Amino acid sequence: MSQAVQQPMRTDGRSAVLPPRMRRWQRTFWRHRSLLVGSALLAIILFGVAFPSLFTNRNPVVMNIRERLQPPNPIYPFGTDQYGRDMLARVLYGGRISLVMGVAPILIAAGIGGVFGLIAGYYGRWLDAVMMRVMDVWIALPIILLALAIVTALGPGLINIMIAIGIAWIPYYARMVRGIVLSLREYSFIEAARVIGLSDRRILARHILPNTIAPLIVMSSMGIAGAILTGASLSFIGMGPQAPTPEWGLILADGRQFIRLAWWIGFFPGAAIALTVLGANLLGDGLRDWLDPRMRL
């Protein structure tokens, strides 16, 4: 009997089972430094926000007047505020609200704006003209002012501020998706789908919508940064969640009167906002380079 030749096992830690396409994506991923840095930064922030009890066991809203305005020290790494509340706990728990206030409005804007863009770009003619003129008027208003007007009409609060920011971002996604659809509908595979009798709904769902997902992901990752800033700005002026709820913009507003006496009250939530926005922008920039095949030529 012939003896089977045994192949030596790979022990260098490399993946020998990944298909070629996955290996190409893996190599491309590791080449983009902005994608790596942004992903790592956001991963650290999300871990701290998701598991704050690993870093502090204090309640973010419980007051302790005896410990008020304590500077950063081994017991209170981020210090305490004017009511003796632990700033580390307030920053970590406040990040939950701030991140939700950044993600939820973008989901609203991407969903509604994407539908508007699909309809306007695919059907064109008078429908496109009417919808785009409305979007032009909509987009002419600054996001922060439009969101402020909507929150003023609806009243302050977390839900209202997310609705307001989402509505303010809709035209940007609508125009982006419309531009993609205008280009796609002239391609031969769309013409072929029409010729074989596919309905407009099926063409939009099966052939056009999947080609808008990657640009939507890239724009949404960058939009989250803008939504977080807008939400923090509205909370700073008292239009967002109300005290004693911990939220980065609201914590900044509470600490502005103590900026000379207790710099840490405003510094740490401000640094959290800055790092989150930086991470989201780096992630979006890296995703654009990673997902756009033209950037890999």
PDB file of C-alpha atoms in Angstrom:
ATOM      1  CA  MET A   1       0.000   0.000   0.000  1.00  0.00           C
ATOM      2  CA  SER A   2       1.141   3.418  -0.824  1.00  0.00           C
ATOM      3  CA  GLN A   3       1.547   5.699   2.106  1.00  0.00           C
ATOM      4  CA  ALA A   4      -0.258   8.995   2.002  1.00  0.00           C
ATOM      5  CA  VAL A   5       1.980  11.973   2.234  1.00  0.00           C
ATOM      6  CA  GLN A   6       0.959  14.162   5.115  1.00  0.00           C
ATOM      7  CA  GLN A   7       1.087  17.903   4.529  1.00  0.00           C
ATOM      8  CA  PRO A   8       2.622  19.901   7.357  1.00  0.00           C
ATOM      9  CA  MET A   9       0.195  22.075   9.279  1.00  0.00           C
ATOM     10  CA  ARG A  10       0.504  25.850   9.079  1.00  0.00           C
ATOM     11  CA  THR A  11       1.664  27.251  12.361  1.00  0.00           C
ATOM     12  CA  ASP A  12       2.422  30.844  11.378  1.00  0.00           C
ATOM     13  CA  GLY A  13      -1.006  32.123  12.417  1.00  0.00           C
ATOM     14  CA  ARG A  14      -2.117  33.046   8.925  1.00  0.00           C
ATOM     15  CA  SER A  15      -5.574  32.124   7.709  1.00  0.00           C
ATOM     16  CA  ALA A  16      -5.298  29.331   5.145  1.00  0.00           C
ATOM     17  CA  VAL A  17      -9.038  28.931   4.648  1.00  0.00           C
ATOM     18  CA  LEU A  18     -10.037  32.443   3.618  1.00  0.00           C
ATOM     19  CA  PRO A  19     -11.182  32.672   0.008  1.00  0.00           C
ATOM     20  CA  PRO A  20      -9.182  34.945  -2.325  1.00  0.00           C
ATOM     21  CA  ARG A  21     -11.793  37.709  -2.232  1.00  0.00           C
ATOM     22  CA  MET A  22     -11.784  37.808   1.569  1.00  0.00           C
ATOM     23  CA  ARG A  23      -7.981  37.898   1.607  1.00  0.00           C
ATOM     24  CA  ARG A  24      -8.013  40.869  -0.774  1.00  0.00           C
ATOM     25  CA  TRP A  25     -10.509  42.696   1.436  1.00  0.00           C
ATOM     26  CA  GLN A  26      -8.398  41.900   4.498  1.00  0.00           C
ATOM     27  CA  ARG A  27      -5.225  43.266   2.907  1.00  0.00           C
ATOM     28  CA  THR A  28      -7.075  46.382   1.717  1.00  0.00           C
ATOM     29  CA  PHE A  29      -8.503  46.925   5.202  1.00  0.00           C
ATOM     30  CA  TRP A  30      -5.093  46.857   6.856  1.00  0.00           C
ATOM     31  CA  ARG A  31      -3.676  49.288   4.286  1.00  0.00           C
ATOM     32  CA  HIS A  32      -6.031  52.134   5.199  1.00  0.00           C
ATOM     33  CA  ARG A  33      -4.677  53.797   8.323  1.00  0.00           C
ATOM     34  CA  SER A  34      -7.638  56.156   8.730  1.00  0.00           C
ATOM     35  CA  LEU A  35      -9.984  53.170   8.774  1.00  0.00           C
ATOM     36  CA  LEU A  36      -7.850  51.416  11.389  1.00  0.00           C
ATOM     37  CA  VAL A  37      -7.445  54.466  13.624  1.00  0.00           C
ATOM     38  CA  GLY A  38     -11.110  55.444  13.349  1.00  0.00           C
ATOM     39  CA  SER A  39     -12.295  51.898  14.061  1.00  0.00           C
ATOM     40  CA  ALA A  40      -9.973  51.540  17.052  1.00  0.00           C
ATOM     41  CA  LEU A  41     -10.949  54.921  18.486  1.00  0.00           C
ATOM     42  CA  LEU A  42     -14.669  54.251  18.164  1.00  0.00           C
ATOM     43  CA  ALA A  43     -14.251  50.723  19.523  1.00  0.00           C
ATOM     44  CA  ILE A  44     -12.605  52.074  22.687  1.00  0.00           C
ATOM     45  CA  ILE A  45     -15.317  54.711  23.144  1.00  0.00           C
ATOM     46  CA  LEU A  46     -18.130  52.238  22.507  1.00  0.00           C
ATOM     47  CA  PHE A  47     -16.629  49.738  24.945  1.00  0.00           C
ATOM     48  CA  GLY A  48     -16.442  52.350  27.699  1.00  0.00           C
ATOM     49  CA  VAL A  49     -19.971  53.569  27.009  1.00  0.00           C
ATOM     50  CA  ALA A  50     -21.418  50.060  26.787  1.00  0.00           C
ATOM     51  CA  PHE A  51     -19.742  48.787  29.977  1.00  0.00           C
ATOM     52  CA  PRO A  52     -19.327  51.788  32.312  1.00  0.00           C
ATOM     53  CA  SER A  53     -19.584  49.593  35.392  1.00  0.00           C
ATOM     54  CA  LEU A  54     -16.139  48.176  34.568  1.00  0.00           C
ATOM     55  CA  PHE A  55     -14.614  51.617  35.157  1.00  0.00           C
ATOM     56  CA  THR A  56     -16.759  53.086  37.919  1.00  0.00           C
ATOM     57  CA  ASN A  57     -19.401  51.875  40.355  1.00  0.00           C
ATOM     58  CA  ARG A  58     -20.867  55.304  41.059  1.00  0.00           C
ATOM     59  CA  ASN A  59     -24.276  56.558  39.995  1.00  0.00           C
ATOM     60  CA  PRO A  60     -24.002  59.471  37.516  1.00  0.00           C
ATOM     61  CA  VAL A  61     -26.939  61.394  39.037  1.00  0.00           C
ATOM     62  CA  VAL A  62     -26.387  60.856  42.781  1.00  0.00           C
ATOM     63  CA  MET A  63     -25.113  64.004  44.509  1.00  0.00           C
ATOM     64  CA  ASN A  64     -22.470  64.140  47.240  1.00  0.00           C
ATOM     65  CA  ILE A  65     -21.975  67.742  48.305  1.00  0.00           C
ATOM     66  CA  ARG A  66     -19.036  66.838  50.564  1.00  0.00           C
ATOM     67  CA  GLU A  67     -17.053  65.770  47.483  1.00  0.00           C
ATOM     68  CA  ARG A  68     -17.978  68.696  45.244  1.00  0.00           C
ATOM     69  CA  LEU A  69     -15.419  70.150  42.805  1.00  0.00           C
ATOM     70  CA  GLN A  70     -12.786  67.533  43.509  1.00  0.00           C
ATOM     71  CA  PRO A  71      -9.976  67.686  40.899  1.00  0.00           C
ATOM     72  CA  PRO A  72      -8.957  64.482  39.077  1.00  0.00           C
ATOM     73  CA  ASN A  73      -7.412  62.085  41.591  1.00  0.00           C
ATOM     74  CA  PRO A  74      -7.067  58.300  42.107  1.00  0.00           C
ATOM     75  CA  ILE A  75     -10.545  58.105  43.669  1.00  0.00           C
ATOM     76  CA  TYR A  76     -12.220  60.303  41.035  1.00  0.00           C
ATOM     77  CA  PRO A  77     -10.143  59.995  37.829  1.00  0.00           C
ATOM     78  CA  PHE A  78     -12.205  62.710  36.070  1.00  0.00           C
ATOM     79  CA  GLY A  79     -12.939  64.701  39.238  1.00  0.00           C
ATOM     80  CA  THR A  80     -16.387  65.720  40.478  1.00  0.00           C
ATOM     81  CA  ASP A  81     -18.796  68.466  39.462  1.00  0.00           C
ATOM     82  CA  GLN A  82     -20.424  71.229  41.485  1.00  0.00           C
ATOM     83  CA  TYR A  83     -22.837  68.724  43.049  1.00  0.00           C
ATOM     84  CA  GLY A  84     -20.207  66.121  43.915  1.00  0.00           C
ATOM     85  CA  ARG A  85     -21.209  63.764  41.095  1.00  0.00           C
ATOM     86  CA  ASP A  86     -18.508  61.554  39.633  1.00  0.00           C
ATOM     87  CA  MET A  87     -17.491  63.002  36.252  1.00  0.00           C
ATOM     88  CA  LEU A  88     -16.195  59.665  34.965  1.00  0.00           C
ATOM     89  CA  ALA A  89     -19.621  58.090  35.518  1.00  0.00           C
ATOM     90  CA  ARG A  90     -21.378  61.082  33.946  1.00  0.00           C
ATOM     91  CA  VAL A  91     -19.160  61.026  30.860  1.00  0.00           C
ATOM     92  CA  LEU A  92     -19.509  57.271  30.344  1.00  0.00           C
ATOM     93  CA  TYR A  93     -23.262  57.097  30.933  1.00  0.00           C
ATOM     94  CA  GLY A  94     -23.789  60.365  29.077  1.00  0.00           C
ATOM     95  CA  GLY A  95     -22.082  58.846  26.054  1.00  0.00           C
ATOM     96  CA  ARG A  96     -24.986  56.441  25.663  1.00  0.00           C
ATOM     97  CA  ILE A  97     -27.425  59.282  25.113  1.00  0.00           C
ATOM     98  CA  SER A  98     -25.047  61.290  22.920  1.00  0.00           C
ATOM     99  CA  LEU A  99     -24.295  58.323  20.655  1.00  0.00           C
ATOM    100  CA  VAL A 100     -27.980  57.451  20.320  1.00  0.00           C
ATOM    101  CA  MET A 101     -28.602  61.104  19.513  1.00  0.00           C
ATOM    102  CA  GLY A 102     -26.037  60.791  16.728  1.00  0.00           C
ATOM    103  CA  VAL A 103     -27.034  57.420  15.259  1.00  0.00           C
ATOM    104  CA  ALA A 104     -30.841  57.546  15.382  1.00  0.00           C
ATOM    105  CA  PRO A 105     -31.251  60.806  13.407  1.00  0.00           C
ATOM    106  CA  ILE A 106     -28.918  59.540  10.684  1.00  0.00           C
ATOM    107  CA  LEU A 107     -30.976  56.340  10.377  1.00  0.00           C
ATOM    108  CA  ILE A 108     -34.084  58.505   9.981  1.00  0.00           C
ATOM    109  CA  ALA A 109     -32.418  60.773   7.431  1.00  0.00           C
ATOM    110  CA  ALA A 110     -30.851  57.932   5.438  1.00  0.00           C
ATOM    111  CA  GLY A 111     -34.106  55.975   5.327  1.00  0.00           C
ATOM    112  CA  ILE A 112     -36.422  58.814   4.318  1.00  0.00           C
ATOM    113  CA  GLY A 113     -33.870  60.655   2.175  1.00  0.00           C
ATOM    114  CA  GLY A 114     -32.885  57.418   0.428  1.00  0.00           C
ATOM    115  CA  VAL A 115     -36.504  56.733  -0.552  1.00  0.00           C
ATOM    116  CA  PHE A 116     -36.927  60.290  -1.844  1.00  0.00           C
ATOM    117  CA  GLY A 117     -33.710  59.996  -3.833  1.00  0.00           C
ATOM    118  CA  LEU A 118     -34.691  56.648  -5.360  1.00  0.00           C
ATOM    119  CA  ILE A 119     -38.072  57.951  -6.488  1.00  0.00           C
ATOM    120  CA  ALA A 120     -36.770  61.256  -7.825  1.00  0.00           C
ATOM    121  CA  GLY A 121     -33.806  59.739  -9.629  1.00  0.00           C
ATOM    122  CA  TYR A 122     -35.614  56.773 -11.163  1.00  0.00           C
ATOM    123  CA  TYR A 123     -38.835  58.405 -12.360  1.00  0.00           C
ATOM    124  CA  GLY A 124     -37.351  61.808 -13.187  1.00  0.00           C
ATOM    125  CA  ARG A 125     -39.219  64.440 -15.195  1.00  0.00           C
ATOM    126  CA  TRP A 126     -41.702  66.617 -13.300  1.00  0.00           C
ATOM    127  CA  LEU A 127     -41.551  64.490 -10.131  1.00  0.00           C
ATOM    128  CA  ASP A 128     -37.793  64.892  -9.958  1.00  0.00           C
ATOM    129  CA  ALA A 129     -38.038  68.620 -10.628  1.00  0.00           C
ATOM    130  CA  VAL A 130     -40.619  69.199  -7.894  1.00  0.00           C
ATOM    131  CA  MET A 131     -38.852  67.047  -5.287  1.00  0.00           C
ATOM    132  CA  MET A 132     -35.447  68.569  -5.949  1.00  0.00           C
ATOM    133  CA  ARG A 133     -36.752  72.123  -5.737  1.00  0.00           C
ATOM    134  CA  VAL A 134     -38.195  71.271  -2.338  1.00  0.00           C
ATOM    135  CA  MET A 135     -34.843  69.758  -1.330  1.00  0.00           C
ATOM    136  CA  ASP A 136     -33.015  72.874  -2.568  1.00  0.00           C
ATOM    137  CA  VAL A 137     -35.108  75.072  -0.280  1.00  0.00           C
ATOM    138  CA  TRP A 138     -34.679  72.541   2.526  1.00  0.00           C
ATOM    139  CA  ILE A 139     -30.907  72.332   2.144  1.00  0.00           C
ATOM    140  CA  ALA A 140     -30.534  76.116   1.998  1.00  0.00           C
ATOM    141  CA  LEU A 141     -31.389  76.296   5.701  1.00  0.00           C
ATOM    142  CA  PRO A 142     -28.446  75.614   8.051  1.00  0.00           C
ATOM    143  CA  ILE A 143     -28.820  72.283   9.824  1.00  0.00           C
ATOM    144  CA  ILE A 144     -28.459  73.718  13.309  1.00  0.00           C
ATOM    145  CA  LEU A 145     -31.039  76.474  12.701  1.00  0.00           C
ATOM    146  CA  LEU A 146     -33.542  74.112  11.092  1.00  0.00           C
ATOM    147  CA  ALA A 147     -33.128  71.596  13.910  1.00  0.00           C
ATOM    148  CA  LEU A 148     -33.474  74.384  16.479  1.00  0.00           C
ATOM    149  CA  ALA A 149     -36.698  75.595  14.868  1.00  0.00           C
ATOM    150  CA  ILE A 150     -38.154  72.077  14.873  1.00  0.00           C
ATOM    151  CA  VAL A 151     -37.171  71.431  18.496  1.00  0.00           C
ATOM    152  CA  THR A 152     -38.661  74.772  19.481  1.00  0.00           C
ATOM    153  CA  ALA A 153     -41.934  73.750  17.866  1.00  0.00           C
ATOM    154  CA  LEU A 154     -41.944  70.225  19.325  1.00  0.00           C
ATOM    155  CA  GLY A 155     -40.444  71.085  22.709  1.00  0.00           C
ATOM    156  CA  PRO A 156     -37.144  70.040  24.338  1.00  0.00           C
ATOM    157  CA  GLY A 157     -36.403  66.382  24.916  1.00  0.00           C
ATOM    158  CA  LEU A 158     -34.371  63.456  23.602  1.00  0.00           C
ATOM    159  CA  ILE A 159     -36.987  62.109  21.160  1.00  0.00           C
ATOM    160  CA  ASN A 160     -37.787  65.539  19.753  1.00  0.00           C
ATOM    161  CA  ILE A 161     -34.136  66.427  19.240  1.00  0.00           C
ATOM    162  CA  MET A 162     -33.516  63.176  17.344  1.00  0.00           C
ATOM    163  CA  ILE A 163     -36.524  63.829  15.103  1.00  0.00           C
ATOM    164  CA  ALA A 164     -35.375  67.393  14.479  1.00  0.00           C
ATOM    165  CA  ILE A 165     -31.816  66.431  13.530  1.00  0.00           C
ATOM    166  CA  GLY A 166     -33.072  63.588  11.340  1.00  0.00           C
ATOM    167  CA  ILE A 167     -35.421  65.888   9.429  1.00  0.00           C
ATOM    168  CA  ALA A 168     -32.654  68.466   8.959  1.00  0.00           C
ATOM    169  CA  TRP A 169     -30.345  65.840   7.349  1.00  0.00           C
ATOM    170  CA  ILE A 170     -32.896  64.336   4.924  1.00  0.00           C
ATOM    171  CA  PRO A 171     -32.118  66.485   1.830  1.00  0.00           C
ATOM    172  CA  TYR A 172     -28.408  65.613   1.882  1.00  0.00           C
ATOM    173  CA  TYR A 173     -29.142  61.906   1.582  1.00  0.00           C
ATOM    174  CA  ALA A 174     -31.899  62.469  -0.952  1.00  0.00           C
ATOM    175  CA  ARG A 175     -29.614  64.398  -3.295  1.00  0.00           C
ATOM    176  CA  MET A 176     -26.775  61.908  -2.931  1.00  0.00           C
ATOM    177  CA  VAL A 177     -28.978  58.881  -3.701  1.00  0.00           C
ATOM    178  CA  ARG A 178     -30.675  60.718  -6.566  1.00  0.00           C
ATOM    179  CA  GLY A 179     -27.318  61.360  -8.219  1.00  0.00           C
ATOM    180  CA  ILE A 180     -26.385  57.685  -8.000  1.00  0.00           C
ATOM    181  CA  VAL A 181     -29.752  56.565  -9.390  1.00  0.00           C
ATOM    182  CA  LEU A 182     -29.545  59.017 -12.304  1.00  0.00           C
ATOM    183  CA  SER A 183     -26.261  57.400 -13.286  1.00  0.00           C
ATOM    184  CA  LEU A 184     -27.391  53.807 -12.725  1.00  0.00           C
ATOM    185  CA  ARG A 185     -30.643  53.978 -14.650  1.00  0.00           C
ATOM    186  CA  GLU A 186     -28.748  54.528 -17.914  1.00  0.00           C
ATOM    187  CA  TYR A 187     -26.673  51.367 -17.540  1.00  0.00           C
ATOM    188  CA  SER A 188     -27.320  48.426 -19.827  1.00  0.00           C
ATOM    189  CA  PHE A 189     -28.320  46.027 -17.036  1.00  0.00           C
ATOM    190  CA  ILE A 190     -31.182  48.363 -16.054  1.00  0.00           C
ATOM    191  CA  GLU A 191     -32.317  48.552 -19.679  1.00  0.00           C
ATOM    192  CA  ALA A 192     -32.138  44.764 -19.896  1.00  0.00           C
ATOM    193  CA  ALA A 193     -34.266  44.447 -16.748  1.00  0.00           C
ATOM    194  CA  ARG A 194     -36.895  46.698 -18.291  1.00  0.00           C
ATOM    195  CA  VAL A 195     -36.844  44.744 -21.546  1.00  0.00           C
ATOM    196  CA  ILE A 196     -37.525  41.404 -19.848  1.00  0.00           C
ATOM    197  CA  GLY A 197     -40.520  42.946 -18.103  1.00  0.00           C
ATOM    198  CA  LEU A 198     -39.360  43.481 -14.510  1.00  0.00           C
ATOM    199  CA  SER A 199     -41.516  45.907 -12.563  1.00  0.00           C
ATOM    200  CA  ASP A 200     -40.152  49.243 -11.388  1.00  0.00           C
ATOM    201  CA  ARG A 201     -40.391  48.085  -7.785  1.00  0.00           C
ATOM    202  CA  ARG A 202     -38.306  44.997  -8.507  1.00  0.00           C
ATOM    203  CA  ILE A 203     -35.708  46.981 -10.467  1.00  0.00           C
ATOM    204  CA  LEU A 204     -35.372  49.477  -7.637  1.00  0.00           C
ATOM    205  CA  ALA A 205     -35.169  46.801  -4.941  1.00  0.00           C
ATOM    206  CA  ARG A 206     -32.942  44.260  -6.697  1.00  0.00           C
ATOM    207  CA  HIS A 207     -30.721  46.274  -9.037  1.00  0.00           C
ATOM    208  CA  ILE A 208     -30.532  49.923  -7.941  1.00  0.00           C
ATOM    209  CA  LEU A 209     -30.868  49.945  -4.151  1.00  0.00           C
ATOM    210  CA  PRO A 210     -27.928  47.528  -3.534  1.00  0.00           C
ATOM    211  CA  ASN A 211     -25.648  49.880  -5.492  1.00  0.00           C
ATOM    212  CA  THR A 212     -26.506  52.768  -3.155  1.00  0.00           C
ATOM    213  CA  ILE A 213     -25.690  50.893   0.083  1.00  0.00           C
ATOM    214  CA  ALA A 214     -21.920  51.524   0.109  1.00  0.00           C
ATOM    215  CA  PRO A 215     -22.222  55.324  -0.482  1.00  0.00           C
ATOM    216  CA  LEU A 216     -24.962  55.473   2.146  1.00  0.00           C
ATOM    217  CA  ILE A 217     -22.744  53.700   4.681  1.00  0.00           C
ATOM    218  CA  VAL A 218     -19.869  56.104   4.020  1.00  0.00           C
ATOM    219  CA  MET A 219     -22.054  59.209   4.201  1.00  0.00           C
ATOM    220  CA  SER A 220     -23.848  57.926   7.301  1.00  0.00           C
ATOM    221  CA  SER A 221     -20.610  57.307   9.195  1.00  0.00           C
ATOM    222  CA  MET A 222     -19.581  60.905   8.546  1.00  0.00           C
ATOM    223  CA  GLY A 223     -23.112  62.132   9.222  1.00  0.00           C
ATOM    224  CA  ILE A 224     -23.036  60.592  12.690  1.00  0.00           C
ATOM    225  CA  ALA A 225     -20.212  62.968  13.599  1.00  0.00           C
ATOM    226  CA  GLY A 226     -22.258  65.955  12.460  1.00  0.00           C
ATOM    227  CA  ALA A 227     -25.364  64.702  14.262  1.00  0.00           C
ATOM    228  CA  ILE A 228     -23.446  64.282  17.529  1.00  0.00           C
ATOM    229  CA  LEU A 229     -22.153  67.840  17.254  1.00  0.00           C
ATOM    230  CA  THR A 230     -25.615  69.181  16.429  1.00  0.00           C
ATOM    231  CA  GLY A 231     -27.193  67.268  19.300  1.00  0.00           C
ATOM    232  CA  ALA A 232     -24.539  68.461  21.752  1.00  0.00           C
ATOM    233  CA  SER A 233     -25.020  72.045  20.563  1.00  0.00           C
ATOM    234  CA  LEU A 234     -28.784  71.884  21.083  1.00  0.00           C
ATOM    235  CA  SER A 235     -28.328  70.276  24.499  1.00  0.00           C
ATOM    236  CA  PHE A 236     -25.816  72.978  25.401  1.00  0.00           C
ATOM    237  CA  ILE A 237     -28.492  75.654  24.987  1.00  0.00           C
ATOM    238  CA  GLY A 238     -31.079  73.616  26.894  1.00  0.00           C
ATOM    239  CA  MET A 239     -33.116  72.129  24.040  1.00  0.00           C
ATOM    240  CA  GLY A 240     -32.074  68.495  24.539  1.00  0.00           C
ATOM    241  CA  PRO A 241     -32.348  66.131  27.520  1.00  0.00           C
ATOM    242  CA  GLN A 242     -32.956  67.952  30.757  1.00  0.00           C
ATOM    243  CA  ALA A 243     -31.001  67.824  34.028  1.00  0.00           C
ATOM    244  CA  PRO A 244     -29.990  65.694  35.833  1.00  0.00           C
ATOM    245  CA  THR A 245     -29.754  63.406  32.784  1.00  0.00           C
ATOM    246  CA  PRO A 246     -26.066  62.959  31.858  1.00  0.00           C
ATOM    247  CA  GLU A 247     -25.402  63.996  28.255  1.00  0.00           C
ATOM    248  CA  TRP A 248     -22.183  65.421  26.872  1.00  0.00           C
ATOM    249  CA  GLY A 249     -23.629  68.736  25.670  1.00  0.00           C
ATOM    250  CA  LEU A 250     -25.614  69.218  28.857  1.00  0.00           C
ATOM    251  CA  ILE A 251     -22.561  68.452  31.021  1.00  0.00           C
ATOM    252  CA  LEU A 252     -20.621  71.079  29.065  1.00  0.00           C
ATOM    253  CA  ALA A 253     -23.379  73.593  29.746  1.00  0.00           C
ATOM    254  CA  ASP A 254     -23.324  72.796  33.469  1.00  0.00           C
ATOM    255  CA  GLY A 255     -19.563  73.300  33.647  1.00  0.00           C
ATOM    256  CA  ARG A 256     -19.212  76.567  31.733  1.00  0.00           C
ATOM    257  CA  GLN A 257     -19.672  78.711  34.841  1.00  0.00           C
ATOM    258  CA  PHE A 258     -16.870  76.778  36.573  1.00  0.00           C
ATOM    259  CA  ILE A 259     -14.398  76.898  33.699  1.00  0.00           C
ATOM    260  CA  ARG A 260     -11.832  78.873  35.744  1.00  0.00           C
ATOM    261  CA  LEU A 261     -12.406  77.075  39.020  1.00  0.00           C
ATOM    262  CA  ALA A 262     -12.899  73.479  37.787  1.00  0.00           C
ATOM    263  CA  TRP A 263     -11.621  73.010  34.246  1.00  0.00           C
ATOM    264  CA  TRP A 264     -12.226  69.243  34.295  1.00  0.00           C
ATOM    265  CA  ILE A 265     -16.036  69.597  34.269  1.00  0.00           C
ATOM    266  CA  GLY A 266     -15.972  70.898  30.720  1.00  0.00           C
ATOM    267  CA  PHE A 267     -12.762  69.295  29.504  1.00  0.00           C
ATOM    268  CA  PHE A 268     -13.678  65.612  29.710  1.00  0.00           C
ATOM    269  CA  PRO A 269     -17.097  65.736  27.980  1.00  0.00           C
ATOM    270  CA  GLY A 270     -15.597  68.081  25.384  1.00  0.00           C
ATOM    271  CA  ALA A 271     -12.743  65.645  24.790  1.00  0.00           C
ATOM    272  CA  ALA A 272     -15.247  62.787  24.477  1.00  0.00           C
ATOM    273  CA  ILE A 273     -17.175  64.715  21.804  1.00  0.00           C
ATOM    274  CA  ALA A 274     -13.979  65.604  19.940  1.00  0.00           C
ATOM    275  CA  LEU A 275     -12.605  62.051  19.966  1.00  0.00           C
ATOM    276  CA  THR A 276     -15.934  60.548  18.888  1.00  0.00           C
ATOM    277  CA  VAL A 277     -16.316  63.011  16.020  1.00  0.00           C
ATOM    278  CA  LEU A 278     -12.702  62.414  14.980  1.00  0.00           C
ATOM    279  CA  GLY A 279     -13.193  58.650  15.049  1.00  0.00           C
ATOM    280  CA  ALA A 280     -16.404  58.825  13.007  1.00  0.00           C
ATOM    281  CA  ASN A 281     -14.792  61.078  10.392  1.00  0.00           C
ATOM    282  CA  LEU A 282     -11.711  58.856  10.111  1.00  0.00           C
ATOM    283  CA  LEU A 283     -13.941  55.800   9.824  1.00  0.00           C
ATOM    284  CA  GLY A 284     -15.999  57.415   7.070  1.00  0.00           C
ATOM    285  CA  ASP A 285     -12.900  58.507   5.184  1.00  0.00           C
ATOM    286  CA  GLY A 286     -11.414  55.023   5.446  1.00  0.00           C
ATOM    287  CA  LEU A 287     -14.656  53.343   4.388  1.00  0.00           C
ATOM    288  CA  ARG A 288     -14.813  55.571   1.332  1.00  0.00           C
ATOM    289  CA  ASP A 289     -11.342  54.466   0.250  1.00  0.00           C
ATOM    290  CA  TRP A 290     -12.048  50.838   1.137  1.00  0.00           C
ATOM    291  CA  LEU A 291     -15.447  50.464  -0.537  1.00  0.00           C
ATOM    292  CA  ASP A 292     -14.870  52.621  -3.615  1.00  0.00           C
ATOM    293  CA  PRO A 293     -13.120  50.482  -6.251  1.00  0.00           C
ATOM    294  CA  ARG A 294     -11.850  53.605  -8.015  1.00  0.00           C
ATOM    295  CA  MET A 295      -9.717  54.413  -4.946  1.00  0.00           C
ATOM    296  CA  ARG A 296      -7.933  51.042  -5.317  1.00  0.00           C
ATOM    297  CA  LEU A 297      -6.730  51.604  -8.882  1.00  0.00           C
TER     298      LEU A 297
END
